[in-house]
Amino acid sequence: MEVIVELVSRSHKPIERQRISGERCTIGRAFDNDIILTEAHVSPHHAVLEEDELGQWWLIDCDSKNGLKNRRHRSLSSPVKVSSGDEFVLGKLRLKFYSPNHPVADALGLEFSENTIYTLSQPLRFALFLFFSILLFAGYEYIQTFNELDLREFLPRVLATPLAGLLWAAIWAVAGRLFRHEPRFIAQCIVSFCYLLLMQLAEILIQTVVFNTGSLWLSNVLLYFLYGGLLVVLLSFNLRLATHQVRLGRMITANVLAWGLIATLWLFTVFSQPEFSNQPEYSGMLQPPVMRWRRSVSVDEFQQAADFIFEPAVD
């Protein structure tokens, strides 16, 4: 008999594989077993895997304390017929059994985004990435400052953005440790910082469009759709790094979470808006001339266009 025994995590990720040859394979915590397990709920001699004269595998319980269970934790009677790829629970451990000729899926190709994240994850490159990201955050805060620069107020605003990115990355790293046993904190940081930089770029784009069009409606549409789209991309990468979800599952989860959050914020904005405000609402703010893509209007042209406001009404 030749069999591959695979130790599986709770998230169904392979942890260890062993190839066993012989007439039978013993499993348990005792040191005379072929497969030695260290989990406290596994008996010293828990089970035996044997092959009959027809080549069929059978998993036999050795009067263990916690018995044999299937992948859904339902108790099984002994002996249990085993096919290549079947999964069983012994104590709190999951074991899979494979024949040497069990089919294996083709290797996945590395995507451009995965290669980029891997490249930036190198220590020196990651340090440079953080440095230039913080410089960009500082530049964004600087162009948003209209009063005299006060470092006591400016520096906390600059540092708040990267700290938020680090916190978000830490949360997803914990999720990755739980689901994939891989925190990938640096990769999560790269994804979070790229998202924050794109958010600032999107905000500059929205301000530029509103500055040139003067449309509050267009501002709100751009705000919700750009922010929602970027949040979908962020969550897709977070889920990819932290879970084993397939691409379709990741996209569904990311879209549900992102657009659900955007819809919640929109409803909160609508219902919290007062019916009357004694303050005028402007569609934009002053921007430097380089942000203008429309021809400016001279003072004379503006006055001529506004003359009709002061003309007396005609009966």
mmCIF file of C-alpha atoms in Angstrom:
data_model
loop_
_atom_site.group_PDB
_atom_site.id
_atom_site.type_symbol
_atom_site.label_atom_id
_atom_site.label_comp_id
_atom_site.label_asym_id
_atom_site.label_seq_id
_atom_site.Cartn_x
_atom_site.Cartn_y
_atom_site.Cartn_z
ATOM 1 C CA MET A 1 0.000 0.000 0.000
ATOM 2 C CA GLU A 2 1.242 3.474 -0.883
ATOM 3 C CA VAL A 3 -0.699 6.492 0.376
ATOM 4 C CA ILE A 4 -0.189 10.229 0.875
ATOM 5 C CA VAL A 5 -1.507 11.512 4.220
ATOM 6 C CA GLU A 6 -2.209 15.239 4.351
ATOM 7 C CA LEU A 7 -2.695 17.290 7.513
ATOM 8 C CA VAL A 8 -5.302 19.998 6.831
ATOM 9 C CA SER A 9 -6.017 23.240 8.687
ATOM 10 C CA ARG A 10 -9.506 24.276 9.772
ATOM 11 C CA SER A 11 -9.663 26.526 6.708
ATOM 12 C CA HIS A 12 -8.963 23.392 4.571
ATOM 13 C CA LYS A 13 -5.437 24.495 3.676
ATOM 14 C CA PRO A 14 -2.741 21.763 3.495
ATOM 15 C CA ILE A 15 -0.227 22.051 6.336
ATOM 16 C CA GLU A 16 1.886 18.914 5.889
ATOM 17 C CA ARG A 17 2.033 15.844 3.644
ATOM 18 C CA GLN A 18 3.660 12.452 4.259
ATOM 19 C CA ARG A 19 4.078 9.532 1.872
ATOM 20 C CA ILE A 20 3.606 6.148 3.552
ATOM 21 C CA SER A 21 4.430 2.710 2.133
ATOM 22 C CA GLY A 22 3.611 -0.642 3.688
ATOM 23 C CA GLU A 23 0.777 -3.061 4.364
ATOM 24 C CA ARG A 24 -0.865 -0.787 6.911
ATOM 25 C CA CYS A 25 -0.547 2.754 8.288
ATOM 26 C CA THR A 26 -1.049 3.406 11.993
ATOM 27 C CA ILE A 27 -2.106 6.833 13.254
ATOM 28 C CA GLY A 28 -1.961 8.278 16.787
ATOM 29 C CA ARG A 29 0.086 10.135 19.396
ATOM 30 C CA ALA A 30 2.283 7.182 20.396
ATOM 31 C CA PHE A 31 5.833 7.179 19.001
ATOM 32 C CA ASP A 32 5.473 3.739 17.379
ATOM 33 C CA ASN A 33 2.893 5.008 14.865
ATOM 34 C CA ASP A 34 3.583 5.634 11.179
ATOM 35 C CA ILE A 35 1.777 8.994 11.443
ATOM 36 C CA ILE A 36 2.534 10.665 14.784
ATOM 37 C CA LEU A 37 0.092 13.417 15.751
ATOM 38 C CA THR A 38 0.523 15.841 18.657
ATOM 39 C CA GLU A 39 -3.099 16.956 19.171
ATOM 40 C CA ALA A 40 -4.238 16.213 22.741
ATOM 41 C CA HIS A 41 -7.639 14.855 21.670
ATOM 42 C CA VAL A 42 -6.049 12.141 19.511
ATOM 43 C CA SER A 43 -5.586 8.771 21.272
ATOM 44 C CA PRO A 44 -2.108 7.152 21.481
ATOM 45 C CA HIS A 45 -3.283 4.552 18.949
ATOM 46 C CA HIS A 46 -6.225 6.222 17.290
ATOM 47 C CA ALA A 47 -6.758 4.553 13.906
ATOM 48 C CA VAL A 48 -5.296 2.256 11.264
ATOM 49 C CA LEU A 49 -5.480 2.593 7.478
ATOM 50 C CA GLU A 50 -5.444 -0.828 5.763
ATOM 51 C CA GLU A 51 -5.796 -2.063 2.195
ATOM 52 C CA ASP A 52 -7.830 -5.192 1.411
ATOM 53 C CA GLU A 53 -7.157 -7.794 -1.290
ATOM 54 C CA LEU A 54 -9.182 -5.753 -3.811
ATOM 55 C CA GLY A 55 -7.065 -2.647 -3.290
ATOM 56 C CA GLN A 56 -9.737 -0.792 -1.302
ATOM 57 C CA TRP A 57 -8.664 1.320 1.660
ATOM 58 C CA TRP A 58 -10.363 1.037 5.048
ATOM 59 C CA LEU A 59 -9.915 3.356 8.041
ATOM 60 C CA ILE A 60 -10.376 1.393 11.255
ATOM 61 C CA ASP A 61 -10.904 2.995 14.657
ATOM 62 C CA CYS A 62 -8.645 1.522 17.381
ATOM 63 C CA ASP A 63 -11.125 2.045 20.203
ATOM 64 C CA SER A 64 -10.104 5.690 20.399
ATOM 65 C CA LYS A 65 -11.681 8.044 22.912
ATOM 66 C CA ASN A 66 -13.118 10.500 20.367
ATOM 67 C CA GLY A 67 -13.618 8.149 17.419
ATOM 68 C CA LEU A 68 -13.686 8.995 13.706
ATOM 69 C CA LYS A 69 -15.705 11.800 12.124
ATOM 70 C CA ASN A 70 -16.251 13.060 8.610
ATOM 71 C CA ARG A 71 -15.454 16.618 7.485
ATOM 72 C CA ARG A 72 -18.834 17.780 8.870
ATOM 73 C CA HIS A 73 -17.950 16.364 12.305
ATOM 74 C CA ARG A 74 -20.490 13.547 12.109
ATOM 75 C CA SER A 75 -19.433 10.357 13.881
ATOM 76 C CA LEU A 76 -18.605 7.373 11.658
ATOM 77 C CA SER A 77 -18.827 3.685 12.379
ATOM 78 C CA SER A 78 -15.653 1.624 12.002
ATOM 79 C CA PRO A 79 -14.355 0.462 9.548
ATOM 80 C CA VAL A 80 -14.827 3.306 7.084
ATOM 81 C CA LYS A 81 -14.347 2.938 3.333
ATOM 82 C CA VAL A 82 -11.777 5.496 2.130
ATOM 83 C CA SER A 83 -11.446 6.925 -1.369
ATOM 84 C CA SER A 84 -8.608 9.097 -2.603
ATOM 85 C CA GLY A 85 -9.280 12.681 -1.466
ATOM 86 C CA ASP A 86 -11.534 11.817 1.481
ATOM 87 C CA GLU A 87 -11.157 13.928 4.634
ATOM 88 C CA PHE A 88 -11.617 12.744 8.225
ATOM 89 C CA VAL A 89 -11.444 14.359 11.669
ATOM 90 C CA LEU A 90 -9.407 12.728 14.422
ATOM 91 C CA GLY A 91 -9.760 14.638 17.682
ATOM 92 C CA LYS A 92 -9.482 18.213 16.413
ATOM 93 C CA LEU A 93 -7.198 17.408 13.467
ATOM 94 C CA ARG A 94 -8.226 16.950 9.853
ATOM 95 C CA LEU A 95 -6.540 14.308 7.711
ATOM 96 C CA LYS A 96 -6.874 13.640 3.998
ATOM 97 C CA PHE A 97 -5.795 10.477 2.211
ATOM 98 C CA TYR A 98 -4.609 10.432 -1.415
ATOM 99 C CA SER A 99 -3.368 7.801 -3.807
ATOM 100 C CA PRO A 100 -0.082 8.673 -5.582
ATOM 101 C CA ASN A 101 -1.912 9.027 -8.921
ATOM 102 C CA HIS A 102 -4.551 11.434 -7.568
ATOM 103 C CA PRO A 103 -5.077 14.251 -10.140
ATOM 104 C CA VAL A 104 -3.512 17.616 -9.258
ATOM 105 C CA ALA A 105 -4.754 20.947 -10.582
ATOM 106 C CA ASP A 106 -2.561 22.949 -12.932
ATOM 107 C CA ALA A 107 -0.378 25.671 -11.457
ATOM 108 C CA LEU A 108 -1.890 29.144 -11.267
ATOM 109 C CA GLY A 109 -0.186 31.892 -13.205
ATOM 110 C CA LEU A 110 1.168 34.846 -11.254
ATOM 111 C CA GLU A 111 -0.860 37.950 -12.029
ATOM 112 C CA PHE A 112 0.665 41.389 -12.545
ATOM 113 C CA SER A 113 -0.797 42.666 -9.271
ATOM 114 C CA GLU A 114 0.640 39.712 -7.333
ATOM 115 C CA ASN A 115 4.076 40.266 -8.866
ATOM 116 C CA THR A 116 3.906 43.974 -8.009
ATOM 117 C CA ILE A 117 2.931 43.284 -4.392
ATOM 118 C CA TYR A 118 5.706 40.687 -4.090
ATOM 119 C CA THR A 119 8.264 43.124 -5.504
ATOM 120 C CA LEU A 120 7.225 45.919 -3.147
ATOM 121 C CA SER A 121 7.213 43.523 -0.176
ATOM 122 C CA GLN A 122 11.018 43.353 -0.154
ATOM 123 C CA PRO A 123 12.219 45.211 2.994
ATOM 124 C CA LEU A 124 14.151 48.027 1.285
ATOM 125 C CA ARG A 125 11.534 48.570 -1.411
ATOM 126 C CA PHE A 126 8.756 48.529 1.168
ATOM 127 C CA ALA A 127 10.594 51.170 3.240
ATOM 128 C CA LEU A 128 10.977 53.363 0.138
ATOM 129 C CA PHE A 129 7.310 52.786 -0.722
ATOM 130 C CA LEU A 130 6.249 53.935 2.766
ATOM 131 C CA PHE A 131 8.553 56.971 2.577
ATOM 132 C CA PHE A 132 7.240 58.212 -0.772
ATOM 133 C CA SER A 133 3.637 57.427 0.228
ATOM 134 C CA ILE A 134 3.968 59.616 3.332
ATOM 135 C CA LEU A 135 5.494 62.369 1.162
ATOM 136 C CA LEU A 136 2.466 62.176 -1.136
ATOM 137 C CA PHE A 137 0.101 62.270 1.851
ATOM 138 C CA ALA A 138 1.945 65.356 3.107
ATOM 139 C CA GLY A 139 1.746 66.997 -0.321
ATOM 140 C CA TYR A 140 -1.990 66.376 -0.491
ATOM 141 C CA GLU A 141 -2.543 67.884 2.950
ATOM 142 C CA TYR A 142 -0.357 70.859 1.993
ATOM 143 C CA ILE A 143 -2.412 71.735 -1.110
ATOM 144 C CA GLN A 144 -5.560 71.461 1.020
ATOM 145 C CA THR A 145 -4.193 74.018 3.510
ATOM 146 C CA PHE A 146 -5.289 77.624 2.921
ATOM 147 C CA ASN A 147 -4.146 79.176 6.200
ATOM 148 C CA GLU A 148 -0.628 79.734 7.441
ATOM 149 C CA LEU A 149 1.169 76.398 7.850
ATOM 150 C CA ASP A 150 1.203 75.276 11.491
ATOM 151 C CA LEU A 151 3.212 72.094 11.992
ATOM 152 C CA ARG A 152 1.365 71.269 15.221
ATOM 153 C CA GLU A 153 -1.831 70.924 13.183
ATOM 154 C CA PHE A 154 -0.270 69.846 9.891
ATOM 155 C CA LEU A 155 1.745 66.829 11.093
ATOM 156 C CA PRO A 156 -1.170 65.073 12.881
ATOM 157 C CA ARG A 157 -3.259 65.417 9.699
ATOM 158 C CA VAL A 158 -0.426 63.956 7.614
ATOM 159 C CA LEU A 159 0.176 61.028 9.992
ATOM 160 C CA ALA A 160 -3.514 60.236 10.446
ATOM 161 C CA THR A 161 -3.799 58.796 6.931
ATOM 162 C CA PRO A 162 -0.891 56.289 7.087
ATOM 163 C CA LEU A 163 -1.898 55.275 10.622
ATOM 164 C CA ALA A 164 -5.396 54.502 9.357
ATOM 165 C CA GLY A 165 -3.836 52.427 6.562
ATOM 166 C CA LEU A 166 -1.674 50.512 9.021
ATOM 167 C CA LEU A 167 -4.671 49.813 11.274
ATOM 168 C CA TRP A 168 -6.728 48.557 8.322
ATOM 169 C CA ALA A 169 -3.819 46.348 7.207
ATOM 170 C CA ALA A 170 -3.427 44.964 10.747
ATOM 171 C CA ILE A 171 -7.116 43.993 10.874
ATOM 172 C CA TRP A 172 -6.842 42.084 7.594
ATOM 173 C CA ALA A 173 -3.530 40.537 8.665
ATOM 174 C CA VAL A 174 -5.305 39.076 11.703
ATOM 175 C CA ALA A 175 -8.029 37.764 9.373
ATOM 176 C CA GLY A 176 -5.343 36.215 7.163
ATOM 177 C CA ARG A 177 -3.748 34.560 10.188
ATOM 178 C CA LEU A 178 -7.099 33.037 11.117
ATOM 179 C CA PHE A 179 -8.245 31.917 7.668
ATOM 180 C CA ARG A 180 -4.993 31.183 5.799
ATOM 181 C CA HIS A 181 -2.397 31.000 8.587
ATOM 182 C CA GLU A 182 -0.557 33.746 6.672
ATOM 183 C CA PRO A 183 -0.830 37.299 8.059
ATOM 184 C CA ARG A 184 0.820 38.981 5.011
ATOM 185 C CA PHE A 185 0.851 42.287 6.888
ATOM 186 C CA ILE A 186 3.284 44.000 4.505
ATOM 187 C CA ALA A 187 1.186 43.035 1.478
ATOM 188 C CA GLN A 188 -1.955 44.328 3.212
ATOM 189 C CA CYS A 189 -0.103 47.601 3.978
ATOM 190 C CA ILE A 190 0.811 48.032 0.309
ATOM 191 C CA VAL A 191 -2.789 47.475 -0.782
ATOM 192 C CA SER A 192 -4.139 49.861 1.890
ATOM 193 C CA PHE A 193 -1.660 52.638 1.076
ATOM 194 C CA CYS A 194 -2.351 52.343 -2.666
ATOM 195 C CA TYR A 195 -6.070 52.648 -1.901
ATOM 196 C CA LEU A 196 -5.520 55.774 0.226
ATOM 197 C CA LEU A 197 -3.395 57.377 -2.502
ATOM 198 C CA LEU A 198 -6.070 56.612 -5.102
ATOM 199 C CA MET A 199 -8.707 58.063 -2.782
ATOM 200 C CA GLN A 200 -6.790 61.329 -2.589
ATOM 201 C CA LEU A 201 -6.376 61.353 -6.366
ATOM 202 C CA ALA A 202 -10.121 60.733 -6.744
ATOM 203 C CA GLU A 203 -10.868 63.629 -4.389
ATOM 204 C CA ILE A 204 -8.650 65.958 -6.449
ATOM 205 C CA LEU A 205 -10.463 64.788 -9.594
ATOM 206 C CA ILE A 206 -13.866 65.447 -8.018
ATOM 207 C CA GLN A 207 -12.794 68.920 -6.865
ATOM 208 C CA THR A 208 -11.489 69.728 -10.343
ATOM 209 C CA VAL A 209 -14.692 68.590 -12.063
ATOM 210 C CA VAL A 210 -16.900 70.511 -9.641
ATOM 211 C CA PHE A 211 -14.668 73.600 -9.886
ATOM 212 C CA ASN A 212 -15.170 73.657 -13.648
ATOM 213 C CA THR A 213 -18.837 72.645 -13.801
ATOM 214 C CA GLY A 214 -20.295 74.082 -10.582
ATOM 215 C CA SER A 215 -22.627 71.084 -10.330
ATOM 216 C CA LEU A 216 -23.447 69.706 -6.873
ATOM 217 C CA TRP A 217 -25.335 66.808 -8.436
ATOM 218 C CA LEU A 218 -22.301 65.759 -10.474
ATOM 219 C CA SER A 219 -20.132 66.093 -7.376
ATOM 220 C CA ASN A 220 -22.306 63.658 -5.404
ATOM 221 C CA VAL A 221 -22.487 61.151 -8.273
ATOM 222 C CA LEU A 222 -18.717 61.144 -8.716
ATOM 223 C CA LEU A 223 -18.182 60.973 -4.960
ATOM 224 C CA TYR A 224 -20.298 57.873 -4.371
ATOM 225 C CA PHE A 225 -19.339 55.970 -7.536
ATOM 226 C CA LEU A 226 -15.607 56.615 -7.319
ATOM 227 C CA TYR A 227 -15.448 55.868 -3.603
ATOM 228 C CA GLY A 228 -17.595 52.764 -4.017
ATOM 229 C CA GLY A 229 -15.550 51.452 -6.937
ATOM 230 C CA LEU A 230 -12.250 51.977 -5.127
ATOM 231 C CA LEU A 231 -13.646 50.291 -2.016
ATOM 232 C CA VAL A 232 -14.642 47.261 -4.113
ATOM 233 C CA VAL A 233 -11.069 47.008 -5.433
ATOM 234 C CA LEU A 234 -9.609 47.371 -1.926
ATOM 235 C CA LEU A 235 -11.834 44.687 -0.411
ATOM 236 C CA SER A 236 -11.173 42.338 -3.336
ATOM 237 C CA PHE A 237 -7.427 42.505 -2.687
ATOM 238 C CA ASN A 238 -7.925 42.240 1.086
ATOM 239 C CA LEU A 239 -10.009 39.098 0.649
ATOM 240 C CA ARG A 240 -7.561 37.655 -1.845
ATOM 241 C CA LEU A 241 -4.664 38.032 0.590
ATOM 242 C CA ALA A 242 -6.578 36.911 3.691
ATOM 243 C CA THR A 243 -8.963 34.148 2.558
ATOM 244 C CA HIS A 244 -9.271 31.171 0.219
ATOM 245 C CA GLN A 245 -12.317 32.555 -1.594
ATOM 246 C CA VAL A 246 -12.396 32.037 -5.352
ATOM 247 C CA ARG A 247 -12.459 35.105 -7.619
ATOM 248 C CA LEU A 248 -16.242 35.117 -8.106
ATOM 249 C CA GLY A 249 -16.840 34.765 -4.369
ATOM 250 C CA ARG A 250 -14.398 37.589 -3.618
ATOM 251 C CA MET A 251 -16.071 39.907 -6.111
ATOM 252 C CA ILE A 252 -19.541 39.170 -4.747
ATOM 253 C CA THR A 253 -18.425 39.694 -1.144
ATOM 254 C CA ALA A 254 -16.499 42.891 -1.982
ATOM 255 C CA ASN A 255 -19.396 44.390 -3.954
ATOM 256 C CA VAL A 256 -21.971 43.554 -1.282
ATOM 257 C CA LEU A 257 -19.831 45.069 1.495
ATOM 258 C CA ALA A 258 -18.687 48.129 -0.470
ATOM 259 C CA TRP A 259 -21.988 49.181 -2.019
ATOM 260 C CA GLY A 260 -23.855 48.315 1.190
ATOM 261 C CA LEU A 261 -21.585 50.722 3.062
ATOM 262 C CA ILE A 262 -21.950 53.401 0.369
ATOM 263 C CA ALA A 263 -25.757 53.033 0.435
ATOM 264 C CA THR A 264 -25.734 53.335 4.233
ATOM 265 C CA LEU A 265 -23.656 56.527 4.083
ATOM 266 C CA TRP A 266 -25.936 57.967 1.389
ATOM 267 C CA LEU A 267 -29.073 57.239 3.415
ATOM 268 C CA PHE A 268 -27.479 58.733 6.521
ATOM 269 C CA THR A 269 -26.601 61.881 4.549
ATOM 270 C CA VAL A 270 -30.117 62.183 3.120
ATOM 271 C CA PHE A 271 -31.959 61.722 6.410
ATOM 272 C CA SER A 272 -29.574 63.848 8.481
ATOM 273 C CA GLN A 273 -29.757 66.819 6.129
ATOM 274 C CA PRO A 274 -31.849 69.681 7.605
ATOM 275 C CA GLU A 275 -34.861 70.923 5.692
ATOM 276 C CA PHE A 276 -33.615 74.509 5.857
ATOM 277 C CA SER A 277 -30.171 76.010 6.260
ATOM 278 C CA ASN A 278 -29.373 79.695 6.704
ATOM 279 C CA GLN A 279 -25.914 79.081 5.224
ATOM 280 C CA PRO A 280 -25.467 79.112 1.439
ATOM 281 C CA GLU A 281 -24.182 75.870 -0.076
ATOM 282 C CA TYR A 282 -21.401 76.171 -2.628
ATOM 283 C CA SER A 283 -20.594 73.564 -5.226
ATOM 284 C CA GLY A 284 -16.827 73.911 -5.016
ATOM 285 C CA MET A 285 -13.859 75.732 -3.599
ATOM 286 C CA LEU A 286 -11.120 77.943 -4.979
ATOM 287 C CA GLN A 287 -8.515 76.117 -7.039
ATOM 288 C CA PRO A 288 -5.257 77.204 -8.700
ATOM 289 C CA PRO A 289 -5.452 78.276 -12.381
ATOM 290 C CA VAL A 290 -3.821 75.035 -13.518
ATOM 291 C CA MET A 291 -6.981 73.147 -12.418
ATOM 292 C CA ARG A 292 -9.175 75.164 -14.803
ATOM 293 C CA TRP A 293 -9.978 73.653 -18.187
ATOM 294 C CA ARG A 294 -12.603 76.225 -19.221
ATOM 295 C CA ARG A 295 -11.845 79.699 -20.519
ATOM 296 C CA SER A 296 -12.028 82.341 -17.824
ATOM 297 C CA VAL A 297 -14.565 85.173 -18.109
ATOM 298 C CA SER A 298 -13.435 88.802 -17.956
ATOM 299 C CA VAL A 299 -15.038 91.285 -15.556
ATOM 300 C CA ASP A 300 -16.825 93.054 -18.405
ATOM 301 C CA GLU A 301 -18.250 89.815 -19.784
ATOM 302 C CA PHE A 302 -19.449 88.828 -16.330
ATOM 303 C CA GLN A 303 -21.149 92.190 -15.799
ATOM 304 C CA GLN A 304 -22.847 92.039 -19.199
ATOM 305 C CA ALA A 305 -24.124 88.554 -18.482
ATOM 306 C CA ALA A 306 -25.446 89.637 -15.083
ATOM 307 C CA ASP A 307 -27.087 92.881 -16.260
ATOM 308 C CA PHE A 308 -30.439 91.212 -16.790
ATOM 309 C CA ILE A 309 -30.713 90.550 -13.057
ATOM 310 C CA PHE A 310 -30.928 94.257 -12.355
ATOM 311 C CA GLU A 311 -33.244 95.170 -15.244
ATOM 312 C CA PRO A 312 -36.722 96.293 -14.139
ATOM 313 C CA ALA A 313 -39.455 93.767 -14.597
ATOM 314 C CA VAL A 314 -41.656 94.312 -17.649
ATOM 315 C CA ASP A 315 -45.422 94.176 -17.037
#
